[in-house]
Coordinates of C-alpha atoms in Angstrom, one line a residue:
Chain A
M1 CA -1.1 -43.8 33.5
Q2 CA 1.4 -43.5 35.8
A3 CA 4.1 -45.6 36.3
T4 CA 3.2 -47.1 39.5
T5 CA -0.3 -46.9 41.0
I6 CA -0.8 -47.1 44.3
H7 CA -4.5 -46.2 44.6
K8 CA -6.8 -47.6 42.8
R9 CA -7.9 -45.3 40.3
S10 CA -11.5 -43.7 40.1
T11 CA -13.2 -44.1 37.7
G12 CA -13.6 -40.1 36.6
E13 CA -10.5 -41.0 36.4
I14 CA -10.0 -43.4 33.8
L15 CA -13.4 -41.4 32.1
F16 CA -10.5 -39.0 31.6
D17 CA -7.7 -40.4 30.4
I18 CA -10.4 -42.8 27.8
S19 CA -11.5 -39.6 26.6
I20 CA -7.5 -37.8 26.3
I21 CA -7.1 -41.0 24.1
I22 CA -10.0 -40.7 22.0
L23 CA -9.0 -36.8 21.3
C24 CA -6.0 -38.3 20.3
V25 CA -6.7 -40.4 18.3
L26 CA -9.3 -37.6 16.8
I27 CA -6.7 -35.2 16.2
F28 CA -4.0 -37.2 14.1
L29 CA -6.7 -38.2 12.3
I30 CA -8.1 -35.2 11.1
V31 CA -4.4 -33.3 10.5
A32 CA -2.8 -36.4 9.3
Y33 CA -5.6 -38.4 7.0
P34 CA -5.6 -34.7 4.4
L35 CA -1.2 -35.7 3.6
Y36 CA -2.4 -39.0 3.5
F37 CA -5.5 -38.9 1.3
V38 CA -3.2 -36.2 -0.8
I39 CA 0.0 -39.1 -1.3
I40 CA -2.4 -42.4 -2.4
A41 CA -4.0 -39.8 -4.0
S42 CA -1.3 -38.7 -6.7
V43 CA -0.7 -42.1 -7.2
S44 CA -4.1 -43.0 -7.8
D45 CA -7.3 -43.8 -10.8
Q46 CA -8.5 -40.6 -11.0
T47 CA -12.1 -41.6 -11.3
L48 CA -11.8 -44.0 -8.2
V49 CA -10.7 -41.4 -6.5
S50 CA -13.0 -39.0 -7.6
T51 CA -16.3 -41.7 -6.7
G52 CA -15.2 -41.7 -3.1
K53 CA -12.9 -45.5 -3.5
V54 CA -9.8 -44.5 -2.4
T55 CA -9.7 -44.2 1.4
L56 CA -6.5 -46.1 2.8
F57 CA -4.3 -47.5 0.1
P58 CA -3.8 -45.9 -4.0
R59 CA -6.7 -48.0 -5.8
G60 CA -5.7 -48.6 -9.7
V61 CA -2.0 -47.0 -9.8
S62 CA -0.5 -45.2 -11.9
F63 CA 2.0 -42.4 -12.6
F64 CA 0.4 -40.2 -15.4
G65 CA 0.5 -36.9 -12.9
Y66 CA 4.2 -37.0 -12.0
E67 CA 5.2 -38.0 -15.8
Q68 CA 2.9 -34.5 -17.1
I69 CA 5.0 -33.1 -13.7
F70 CA 8.2 -33.8 -14.8
Q71 CA 7.9 -32.8 -18.5
D72 CA 6.7 -29.8 -17.1
M73 CA 9.2 -27.3 -17.9
R74 CA 7.5 -24.1 -16.0
I75 CA 7.5 -26.9 -13.1
W76 CA 11.9 -26.5 -13.3
I77 CA 11.9 -23.4 -13.9
G78 CA 9.7 -22.8 -11.4
Y79 CA 12.2 -25.0 -9.2
K80 CA 15.6 -23.8 -9.9
N81 CA 14.2 -20.3 -9.2
T82 CA 13.1 -20.6 -5.6
V83 CA 16.2 -23.0 -5.4
I84 CA 18.4 -20.3 -6.1
Y85 CA 15.9 -17.4 -3.9
T86 CA 16.2 -19.5 -0.9
V87 CA 19.8 -20.3 -0.9
L88 CA 21.0 -16.7 -1.5
G89 CA 17.8 -15.3 0.2
T90 CA 19.1 -17.5 3.5
L91 CA 22.3 -16.8 3.4
F92 CA 21.4 -12.6 3.2
N93 CA 19.8 -13.7 6.0
L94 CA 22.1 -14.9 8.5
L95 CA 25.0 -12.7 7.5
L96 CA 22.6 -10.4 8.6
T97 CA 20.2 -12.0 11.0
I98 CA 23.4 -13.1 13.7
P99 CA 25.5 -10.7 14.0
A100 CA 23.2 -8.2 14.8
A101 CA 21.3 -10.2 17.5
Y102 CA 24.8 -11.1 18.7
T103 CA 25.6 -6.9 19.5
L104 CA 22.0 -6.4 21.0
S105 CA 23.1 -9.4 22.9
R106 CA 25.9 -7.6 24.6
Q107 CA 25.4 -5.4 27.4
E108 CA 28.0 -3.1 27.7
F109 CA 27.0 -1.4 24.6
R110 CA 24.9 1.3 25.2
A111 CA 22.6 1.2 21.5
R112 CA 21.2 -1.4 22.0
R113 CA 18.0 -0.2 23.7
F114 CA 17.3 1.8 21.8
L115 CA 18.0 -0.3 18.5
M116 CA 16.0 -3.0 20.2
F117 CA 13.5 -0.2 20.1
F118 CA 14.9 -0.1 16.6
F119 CA 14.0 -3.2 15.1
V120 CA 10.3 -3.8 17.6
F121 CA 9.0 -0.9 16.0
T122 CA 8.6 -2.4 12.5
L123 CA 6.7 -5.5 13.8
F124 CA 3.9 -2.9 15.0
F125 CA 4.2 -0.2 12.1
N126 CA 5.2 0.2 8.5
G127 CA 5.0 1.7 5.5
G128 CA 2.7 -0.1 3.8
L129 CA 1.9 -1.3 0.8
I130 CA 2.1 0.9 -1.4
P131 CA 5.1 3.0 -0.5
T132 CA 7.1 0.1 -0.5
Y133 CA 6.0 -1.2 -3.9
I134 CA 7.1 2.2 -5.0
L135 CA 10.4 2.3 -3.6
M136 CA 11.0 -1.3 -4.9
K137 CA 10.5 0.0 -8.1
D138 CA 12.3 3.6 -7.9
L139 CA 15.1 1.4 -6.5
S140 CA 15.1 -0.6 -10.1
L141 CA 13.7 -4.0 -7.1
T142 CA 10.7 -5.1 -9.7
N143 CA 11.6 -7.7 -12.2
S144 CA 14.7 -8.6 -10.4
M145 CA 15.7 -11.4 -8.6
W146 CA 17.2 -9.2 -5.5
V147 CA 13.9 -8.9 -5.0
F148 CA 13.6 -12.2 -3.5
I149 CA 17.3 -11.2 -1.3
I150 CA 17.8 -8.5 -0.4
P151 CA 14.7 -6.6 1.7
F152 CA 13.5 -7.5 4.4
A153 CA 16.8 -9.5 5.8
V154 CA 16.1 -9.0 8.9
N155 CA 13.1 -10.8 10.2
V156 CA 12.8 -9.0 14.1
F157 CA 11.4 -12.2 15.2
N158 CA 14.5 -14.1 14.3
L159 CA 16.5 -11.6 15.1
I160 CA 14.9 -11.6 19.0
I161 CA 15.3 -15.1 19.2
A162 CA 18.4 -15.2 18.5
R163 CA 19.5 -12.1 20.6
T164 CA 18.0 -14.1 23.7
F165 CA 20.1 -17.2 23.1
F166 CA 23.1 -15.1 22.9
E167 CA 21.9 -13.8 26.2
A168 CA 21.3 -16.6 27.6
S169 CA 24.3 -19.4 26.3
L170 CA 26.9 -16.1 26.1
P171 CA 27.5 -14.1 29.9
K172 CA 28.6 -11.2 30.5
E173 CA 31.4 -12.7 32.1
I174 CA 32.5 -15.2 29.7
Y175 CA 33.3 -12.4 27.0
E176 CA 35.0 -10.1 30.5
S177 CA 37.4 -12.9 30.2
A178 CA 38.4 -13.6 27.1
S179 CA 38.7 -9.9 26.4
L180 CA 41.2 -9.8 29.1
D181 CA 43.3 -12.3 27.5
G182 CA 42.8 -9.8 24.2
C183 CA 40.4 -11.3 22.3
T184 CA 38.3 -9.2 20.5
H185 CA 34.6 -9.4 19.3
F186 CA 35.1 -10.2 15.8
K187 CA 37.2 -13.3 17.3
F188 CA 34.9 -14.2 20.0
F189 CA 32.1 -14.0 17.3
F190 CA 33.7 -16.1 15.4
Y191 CA 35.5 -19.1 18.1
I192 CA 33.4 -18.6 20.9
A193 CA 29.3 -17.4 20.1
I194 CA 28.8 -19.1 16.4
P195 CA 30.2 -22.3 17.6
L196 CA 27.8 -23.0 20.8
S197 CA 25.1 -21.3 18.8
K198 CA 24.7 -23.8 16.4
S199 CA 21.5 -24.7 17.1
V200 CA 19.8 -21.3 17.1
I201 CA 22.1 -21.0 13.9
S202 CA 20.1 -24.4 12.9
V203 CA 16.4 -22.9 13.5
I204 CA 16.8 -19.4 12.4
A205 CA 17.9 -20.9 8.7
L206 CA 15.0 -23.4 8.9
Y207 CA 12.5 -20.7 9.4
Y208 CA 14.2 -18.8 6.6
L209 CA 14.5 -21.1 4.7
V210 CA 10.7 -22.6 5.0
A211 CA 10.3 -18.0 4.4
H212 CA 11.8 -18.5 0.9
W213 CA 10.5 -21.5 -0.2
N214 CA 6.7 -20.6 1.0
D215 CA 7.3 -16.9 -0.3
F216 CA 4.1 -16.3 -3.0
F217 CA 3.8 -12.7 -2.6
T218 CA 7.1 -11.5 -3.5
G219 CA 7.0 -13.2 -6.5
L220 CA 3.2 -11.5 -7.5
I221 CA 3.9 -8.2 -6.6
Y222 CA 7.3 -7.9 -7.8
I223 CA 7.9 -10.2 -11.0
H224 CA 6.5 -10.3 -14.4
S225 CA 8.6 -12.5 -16.1
N226 CA 7.9 -15.2 -16.1
D227 CA 11.6 -17.1 -15.9
L228 CA 11.7 -15.3 -12.9
Q229 CA 8.5 -16.7 -11.3
P230 CA 9.1 -18.8 -8.0
L231 CA 8.2 -21.5 -7.7
Q232 CA 4.9 -20.7 -5.7
I233 CA 3.1 -18.5 -8.6
I234 CA 3.8 -21.7 -10.8
L235 CA 1.7 -23.9 -8.4
R236 CA -0.9 -21.2 -8.2
D237 CA -1.5 -21.2 -11.8
I238 CA -1.3 -25.3 -12.0
L239 CA -3.7 -25.6 -8.5
L240 CA -6.0 -22.3 -8.6
S241 CA -6.0 -21.5 -11.8
N242 CA -6.3 -24.3 -13.4
Q243 CA -3.5 -24.6 -16.6
V244 CA -2.8 -28.0 -15.4
F245 CA -1.0 -29.0 -19.0
S246 CA 1.6 -26.7 -20.2
Q247 CA 0.7 -28.1 -23.6
G248 CA -2.7 -27.3 -23.2
G249 CA -5.2 -29.6 -23.2
G250 CA -7.2 -29.0 -20.0
S251 CA -5.8 -26.2 -19.0
G252 CA -9.2 -23.7 -18.7
G253 CA -10.6 -26.3 -16.8
S254 CA -14.2 -27.2 -17.8
A255 CA -14.7 -29.3 -14.2
G256 CA -15.1 -33.3 -15.0
G257 CA -14.5 -33.6 -18.1
Y258 CA -11.5 -36.3 -19.4
A259 CA -8.8 -33.7 -19.9
Q260 CA -9.9 -32.8 -16.0
Q261 CA -9.1 -36.2 -14.6
F262 CA -5.7 -36.3 -15.6
A263 CA -5.5 -32.7 -14.2
D264 CA -6.7 -33.3 -10.5
Q265 CA -3.7 -36.4 -10.0
V266 CA -1.6 -33.5 -11.7
K267 CA -2.6 -31.1 -8.8
Y268 CA -2.4 -34.4 -6.3
G269 CA 1.5 -34.5 -7.8
V270 CA 2.4 -30.8 -7.7
I271 CA 1.8 -30.4 -3.7
I272 CA 3.2 -33.2 -3.1
V273 CA 6.7 -32.2 -5.8
S274 CA 6.4 -28.8 -3.9
T275 CA 6.5 -29.3 -0.6
L276 CA 8.9 -32.4 -0.9
P277 CA 11.9 -30.6 -0.2
I278 CA 10.7 -29.1 3.6
L279 CA 9.3 -32.5 4.4
I280 CA 12.6 -34.2 3.9
V281 CA 15.1 -31.9 6.2
Y282 CA 11.3 -31.2 8.7
P283 CA 12.0 -34.4 10.7
F284 CA 15.8 -33.8 11.0
I285 CA 15.6 -30.6 12.2
Q286 CA 12.6 -31.0 14.1
K287 CA 13.9 -31.9 17.7
Y288 CA 15.4 -27.6 17.7
F289 CA 11.8 -26.1 17.3
E290 CA 10.4 -26.5 20.6
K291 CA 14.0 -24.9 21.9
G292 CA 13.8 -22.3 19.3
V293 CA 11.0 -20.9 20.2
M294 CA 10.9 -21.7 23.9
I295 CA 14.1 -19.4 23.8
G296 CA 12.7 -16.6 22.1
S297 CA 9.4 -17.1 24.3
I298 CA 10.9 -16.5 27.9
K299 CA 12.5 -13.0 27.6
G300 CA 10.6 -10.7 24.8
Chain B
M1 CA 25.8 20.4 20.3
S2 CA 26.6 22.5 23.1
S3 CA 25.7 19.9 25.9
I4 CA 28.7 17.7 24.8
T5 CA 30.9 18.7 27.2
P6 CA 34.9 17.7 25.6
K7 CA 34.6 15.3 28.6
K8 CA 31.5 13.8 27.0
Y9 CA 33.2 13.6 23.4
R10 CA 36.4 11.9 24.6
R11 CA 33.6 9.1 26.6
N12 CA 32.2 9.2 23.5
L13 CA 35.0 8.4 21.7
M14 CA 36.1 5.5 23.5
E15 CA 33.1 3.9 23.5
L16 CA 33.5 3.8 19.9
K17 CA 36.8 3.0 19.7
R18 CA 35.7 0.3 21.7
D19 CA 32.6 -1.3 20.8
Y20 CA 33.2 -0.5 16.9
Q21 CA 33.7 -4.1 16.1
L22 CA 29.8 -4.2 17.3
W23 CA 28.8 -1.6 15.2
V24 CA 30.3 -3.2 12.2
M25 CA 28.1 -6.6 12.7
I26 CA 24.8 -4.4 13.1
I27 CA 25.0 -1.4 10.8
P28 CA 24.2 -3.7 7.7
A29 CA 21.2 -5.4 9.6
I30 CA 20.6 -1.0 10.2
V31 CA 20.8 0.1 7.1
V32 CA 19.1 -2.8 5.2
V33 CA 15.8 -1.7 8.1
I34 CA 16.1 1.9 7.3
I35 CA 15.9 1.3 3.7
F36 CA 13.4 -0.9 3.3
N37 CA 11.0 -0.7 6.7
Y38 CA 11.6 3.2 7.6
I39 CA 11.9 4.5 3.7
P40 CA 8.0 3.0 3.4
M41 CA 7.5 4.8 6.2
Y42 CA 8.5 7.9 4.8
G43 CA 6.7 7.1 2.2
I44 CA 3.6 7.3 4.0
Q45 CA 2.9 11.0 3.3
L46 CA 2.0 9.6 -0.3
A47 CA -1.4 9.4 1.0
F48 CA -2.1 12.8 1.6
R49 CA -0.4 13.8 -1.8
D50 CA -1.3 13.0 -5.3
Y51 CA 1.5 10.5 -6.8
D52 CA 4.0 12.7 -8.9
F53 CA 6.5 10.0 -11.1
S54 CA 8.8 12.7 -11.7
R55 CA 8.9 13.8 -7.3
G56 CA 9.2 10.6 -6.6
L57 CA 7.2 9.5 -3.0
A58 CA 7.1 12.3 -0.9
G59 CA 6.9 15.3 -4.2
G60 CA 3.6 15.1 -5.1
A61 CA 0.8 18.7 -4.8
W62 CA -0.9 18.3 -0.9
R63 CA -4.2 17.2 -1.0
G64 CA -4.3 15.9 3.0
L65 CA -7.0 14.5 3.8
H66 CA -8.7 13.6 0.0
Y67 CA -8.2 10.6 0.0
F68 CA -9.2 9.4 2.7
S69 CA -13.0 11.0 2.7
Q70 CA -13.3 9.2 -1.2
F71 CA -12.3 6.1 1.1
I72 CA -14.7 6.4 3.6
N73 CA -17.3 7.6 1.0
N74 CA -17.2 4.6 -1.4
Y75 CA -20.0 3.2 -2.1
Q76 CA -17.4 -0.4 -1.1
F77 CA -16.7 1.0 2.5
W78 CA -18.9 -0.2 4.3
D79 CA -18.9 -3.7 2.8
L80 CA -14.8 -3.5 3.1
M81 CA -14.7 -3.0 6.4
R82 CA -17.6 -5.2 7.7
N83 CA -15.9 -7.9 5.8
T84 CA -12.4 -7.0 7.3
V85 CA -13.8 -7.3 11.1
I86 CA -15.9 -10.3 10.1
I87 CA -12.7 -12.5 9.0
S88 CA -10.7 -11.5 11.2
I89 CA -12.6 -11.5 14.5
T90 CA -13.8 -14.8 13.6
T91 CA -9.7 -15.9 13.1
I92 CA -9.6 -14.3 16.7
V93 CA -12.3 -15.7 18.6
L94 CA -12.2 -19.7 17.3
G95 CA -8.2 -19.3 15.7
F96 CA -7.1 -18.0 19.3
P97 CA -8.3 -20.8 21.7
A98 CA -6.9 -23.4 19.5
P99 CA -4.1 -24.3 20.4
I100 CA -4.0 -23.6 23.8
I101 CA -6.8 -26.1 24.0
L102 CA -4.1 -28.7 21.7
A103 CA -1.6 -28.2 24.0
L104 CA -3.5 -28.6 27.0
I105 CA -4.7 -32.1 25.9
L106 CA -1.2 -33.0 24.8
N107 CA 0.0 -32.1 28.1
Q108 CA -2.0 -34.5 29.6
V109 CA 0.1 -38.3 27.2
K110 CA 2.3 -38.7 29.3
W111 CA 3.9 -41.3 27.5
F112 CA 6.6 -40.0 25.1
R113 CA 6.8 -41.7 22.0
T114 CA 3.0 -41.3 21.3
K115 CA 3.7 -37.5 22.3
K116 CA 6.4 -36.4 19.7
L117 CA 4.4 -38.3 17.3
L118 CA 1.4 -36.1 17.6
Q119 CA 3.9 -33.3 17.9
T120 CA 5.6 -34.4 14.6
I121 CA 2.0 -34.5 13.4
V122 CA 0.2 -31.5 14.3
Y123 CA 3.7 -29.0 13.4
M124 CA 4.1 -29.9 9.9
P125 CA 0.8 -28.2 8.2
H126 CA 2.7 -25.0 9.1
F127 CA 5.0 -25.9 6.4
I128 CA 3.2 -26.3 3.2
S129 CA 3.1 -22.6 1.7
I130 CA -0.2 -20.6 1.5
V131 CA -0.5 -21.6 -2.3
V132 CA -0.5 -25.7 -1.5
M133 CA -2.6 -25.1 0.9
V134 CA -5.7 -23.3 -0.8
G135 CA -5.2 -25.8 -3.6
L136 CA -5.3 -28.5 -1.2
L137 CA -8.5 -27.2 -0.1
N138 CA -9.6 -26.4 -3.5
V139 CA -9.0 -30.4 -4.2
L140 CA -10.3 -31.9 -1.0
L141 CA -13.8 -30.3 -1.0
S142 CA -14.2 -29.4 -5.0
P143 CA -18.6 -30.8 -4.8
N144 CA -17.4 -33.2 -8.2
T145 CA -14.4 -34.4 -7.5
G146 CA -13.0 -34.2 -3.9
I147 CA -13.3 -35.8 -1.2
L148 CA -14.2 -33.8 1.9
G149 CA -17.3 -32.2 -0.7
Q150 CA -18.2 -35.0 -0.7
L151 CA -18.8 -36.6 2.3
I152 CA -20.1 -33.0 3.2
S153 CA -22.7 -32.8 0.3
K154 CA -23.6 -36.7 1.4
L155 CA -24.3 -35.5 5.6
G156 CA -26.1 -32.1 4.7
D157 CA -28.2 -33.2 1.7
T158 CA -27.0 -30.5 -0.5
D159 CA -25.2 -29.8 -3.3
I160 CA -23.6 -27.3 -1.6
N161 CA -20.3 -25.9 -3.4
L162 CA -18.3 -25.1 -0.4
L163 CA -15.7 -22.9 -2.1
A164 CA -17.5 -20.5 -4.1
S165 CA -20.7 -19.6 -1.4
T166 CA -20.8 -17.1 0.6
N167 CA -21.8 -18.7 3.5
S168 CA -19.4 -20.9 3.8
F169 CA -16.2 -18.4 3.2
V170 CA -16.0 -17.9 7.0
P171 CA -16.2 -21.1 8.1
V172 CA -13.7 -22.7 5.4
F173 CA -11.3 -19.8 6.0
V174 CA -11.8 -20.0 9.7
I175 CA -11.6 -23.9 10.1
S176 CA -8.7 -24.6 7.7
D177 CA -6.4 -21.8 9.7
I178 CA -6.8 -24.0 12.1
W179 CA -5.9 -27.5 10.6
Q180 CA -3.1 -25.5 9.5
H181 CA -1.8 -23.8 12.6
A182 CA -3.0 -24.6 15.9
G183 CA 0.0 -27.4 15.8
W184 CA 2.6 -25.0 15.7
N185 CA 0.6 -22.3 18.1
S186 CA 0.6 -24.8 20.5
I187 CA 4.6 -25.3 20.9
I188 CA 4.5 -21.9 23.1
Y189 CA 1.7 -22.8 25.4
L190 CA 3.5 -26.3 25.9
A191 CA 6.8 -24.8 26.5
A192 CA 4.8 -22.9 29.2
L193 CA 3.3 -25.9 30.8
S194 CA 6.2 -27.8 31.3
T195 CA 8.2 -25.1 33.5
V196 CA 4.6 -26.0 35.7
S197 CA 6.8 -27.9 39.3
P198 CA 5.3 -31.7 39.6
S199 CA 4.9 -30.6 43.2
L200 CA 2.5 -28.6 42.5
Y201 CA 0.0 -31.9 41.0
D202 CA 1.4 -33.8 44.1
A203 CA 0.3 -31.3 46.3
A204 CA -2.8 -31.1 44.1
K205 CA -3.6 -34.8 44.6
I206 CA -3.6 -35.3 48.0
D207 CA -5.3 -32.6 47.8
G208 CA -7.8 -34.8 46.1
A209 CA -8.2 -32.9 43.1
N210 CA -8.7 -34.9 40.5
K211 CA -6.7 -33.7 36.3
W212 CA -10.2 -31.9 35.2
K213 CA -9.6 -29.4 38.8
M214 CA -5.8 -29.6 38.3
I215 CA -6.4 -28.6 34.4
L216 CA -8.5 -25.5 35.6
H217 CA -6.3 -24.8 38.8
I218 CA -2.8 -25.5 37.7
D219 CA -2.2 -25.7 34.3
I220 CA -4.3 -22.5 33.0
P221 CA -3.2 -20.7 35.3
A222 CA 0.7 -21.6 34.8
L223 CA -0.5 -20.1 31.0
V224 CA -2.0 -16.8 31.6
P225 CA 0.7 -14.6 31.2
T226 CA 1.8 -16.7 27.6
I227 CA -2.2 -16.2 26.7
I228 CA -2.0 -12.1 27.8
I229 CA 1.2 -11.1 25.6
L230 CA -0.2 -13.2 22.5
F231 CA -3.1 -11.9 22.7
I232 CA -2.4 -8.5 22.9
L233 CA 0.1 -9.7 19.4
S234 CA -3.0 -11.0 17.7
M235 CA -5.5 -7.8 18.3
G236 CA -2.2 -5.6 16.8
N237 CA -3.2 -7.5 13.9
V238 CA -7.2 -7.4 13.9
L239 CA -7.4 -6.1 10.5
G240 CA -4.2 -7.1 9.5
T241 CA -5.6 -10.5 7.6
G242 CA -3.6 -12.3 6.0
F243 CA -3.9 -11.1 2.4
E244 CA -2.4 -13.3 0.6
K245 CA -4.6 -16.5 2.0
V246 CA -7.7 -15.0 0.9
F247 CA -6.4 -13.3 -1.8
L248 CA -6.3 -16.3 -3.3
M249 CA -9.2 -18.1 -2.3
Q250 CA -11.4 -15.4 -3.7
N251 CA -13.1 -16.2 -6.3
S252 CA -16.2 -14.2 -8.2
L253 CA -18.5 -16.2 -6.6
N254 CA -17.3 -15.7 -3.2
L255 CA -16.4 -11.7 -3.8
P256 CA -19.3 -10.3 -1.8
V257 CA -17.7 -11.7 1.4
S258 CA -14.4 -12.7 0.5
E259 CA -13.1 -9.3 -0.4
V260 CA -11.3 -7.5 2.2
I261 CA -8.7 -4.3 3.1
S262 CA -5.9 -5.8 2.2
T263 CA -7.1 -7.7 -0.6
Y264 CA -8.7 -4.4 -2.5
V265 CA -5.6 -1.9 -1.9
Y266 CA -3.2 -4.5 -3.5
K267 CA -6.1 -4.3 -6.6
I268 CA -6.5 -0.4 -6.1
G269 CA -2.9 0.2 -6.0
I270 CA -1.0 -2.2 -7.9
L271 CA -3.1 -3.5 -10.6
S272 CA -4.7 0.6 -11.2
N273 CA -1.9 2.4 -10.4
Q274 CA -4.0 4.5 -8.1
F275 CA -1.3 4.8 -5.9
S276 CA -2.5 8.0 -3.7
Y277 CA -5.3 6.9 -2.8
S278 CA -4.3 2.8 -2.2
S279 CA -2.0 4.3 0.4
A280 CA -4.9 6.2 2.2
I281 CA -6.1 2.8 2.5
G282 CA -3.8 1.0 3.7
L283 CA -2.7 3.6 6.4
F284 CA -6.2 3.5 7.9
N285 CA -5.8 -0.3 8.4
T286 CA -2.3 0.2 9.9
V287 CA -3.5 3.4 12.2
I288 CA -6.8 0.9 13.1
N289 CA -4.1 -2.0 13.8
F290 CA -1.6 0.2 16.0
F291 CA -4.7 1.5 17.8
F292 CA -6.5 -2.2 18.7
L293 CA -2.6 -3.0 19.6
V294 CA -2.3 -0.2 22.4
T295 CA -5.3 -0.2 23.5
M296 CA -5.6 -3.5 24.5
N297 CA -2.0 -3.8 25.8
W298 CA -3.0 -0.7 27.9
I299 CA -6.0 -2.9 29.5
S300 CA -3.8 -5.5 30.0
K301 CA -1.4 -2.6 31.4
R302 CA -3.7 -2.0 33.5
N303 CA -5.5 -5.1 34.8
S304 CA -3.0 -7.5 35.4
E305 CA 0.5 -5.4 35.0
I306 CA 1.7 -7.4 31.7
S307 CA 2.5 -5.6 28.4
L308 CA 4.8 -5.6 25.4
W309 CA 6.3 -2.2 26.6

């Protein structure tokens, strides 16, 4: 694999390289194939899918599943709710996390060690489900959209990642020289810290965004009204409780029947429709991930 | 507070004046964490009291350890403990090394583009939601219509339904977990491997080491600090096995092996409103987690001087 091979490579080395290649191909297939299969299965004739005849390319192409999905009001309501919760929630997350991380990164700030402990402690110890639930009830957050947005606006892992980044990219000296020229923390934060930290802010925004998009727990525990349910709860009804068709026909899920055949196509389609937004954002921002995780890990 | 002399007081005041903008930036975060993380900790008292609607989190009559003994004497106690421990330990034993091995393999790929492509693919499942993940398992493993379900029953020559059997719940849970997260979790190890100086490999080559030996004597030692930290963190979660995935994978047939403490707390607390009893169970769980974390940290500190605090 080296560009210049001066010595002849030994058999052992060649065998090693070959086994690495085989392993990589295997890993690729194991991870990629199920994802690919869902795509081709969602547009294939389900009789062929269920008899194992669809393996590499879609066969008997039909968009019945997608037609059903686009006619289904539940999905649109869930989509709309989740988009609202995700956008507002992520904005609120950033509004709280990024300034707090900046503060924790300033070494002259004396309360920083204590406040760091104050935040990190919540990672290891918590009140548990029931006290939290009762609190939400007492605050009238249950069955309201705010329960998706306000509680847990600060994720401590993300806070640490942002803080570590600020520490590394904005050393004390920069602020000191800026403050000699009369720069306040507010100005420094808005005009220097934020523009210099776009990469880490976008990574953290993505972490929050994905977490909101995939949030199932909040809907399950705190929401009763159908109109407020996020997409993930609707997905559970369709994918797991087998309430595939909103207009009856096929719900109840007697396996093997005529309706069940179409039900599976709807399910494959729903998996794609619900995951698509994330998969679209993902490639654009993927190059930042590694950086983001690395930054967070170097100094705990 | 008599210990604060006027001089000290003045200094604090000056510092506050100097740093007030920093306080403005961090106070919203502090307020949210106090309300939503610390007030529930205060509400832990509920585990020792009867819940009283009119008097809130800490107002009911004191019952001491009553609810804890109720849980320990419950006929389901040992089943819950066993299920929780089996699922967590298997997830750690099999799931923890997987990203390390994956990172060691990926690190051997020297073609930049191939490596990037592989990484893109293996990270991707991490972004799938738990509901979709379990939905995926359901459609792929279904014995009638799922492509994997059919394949497995052909290979094994049995008509086993992987989704509804008590024997397959844990393997399906753990393997799918590895499939979903090993790639993502390997990032941190890849980052650690990227800091290894190339001169170490050159030196090893001159000493006649082959690639295996380099992995064994250079790569793995380079990962050890990261491994230890992540291992301690995962031990802290030993009984915290993800409520959501277990809950979604549960069905009446696999319930004997899939009911864990967190799903039980949900059912007893949220669904049947036994707030005090389920708080006690939740606290029981938290305390054991905390104990594991502290113990692992202590062992690690003694033996390797690496620790979380």
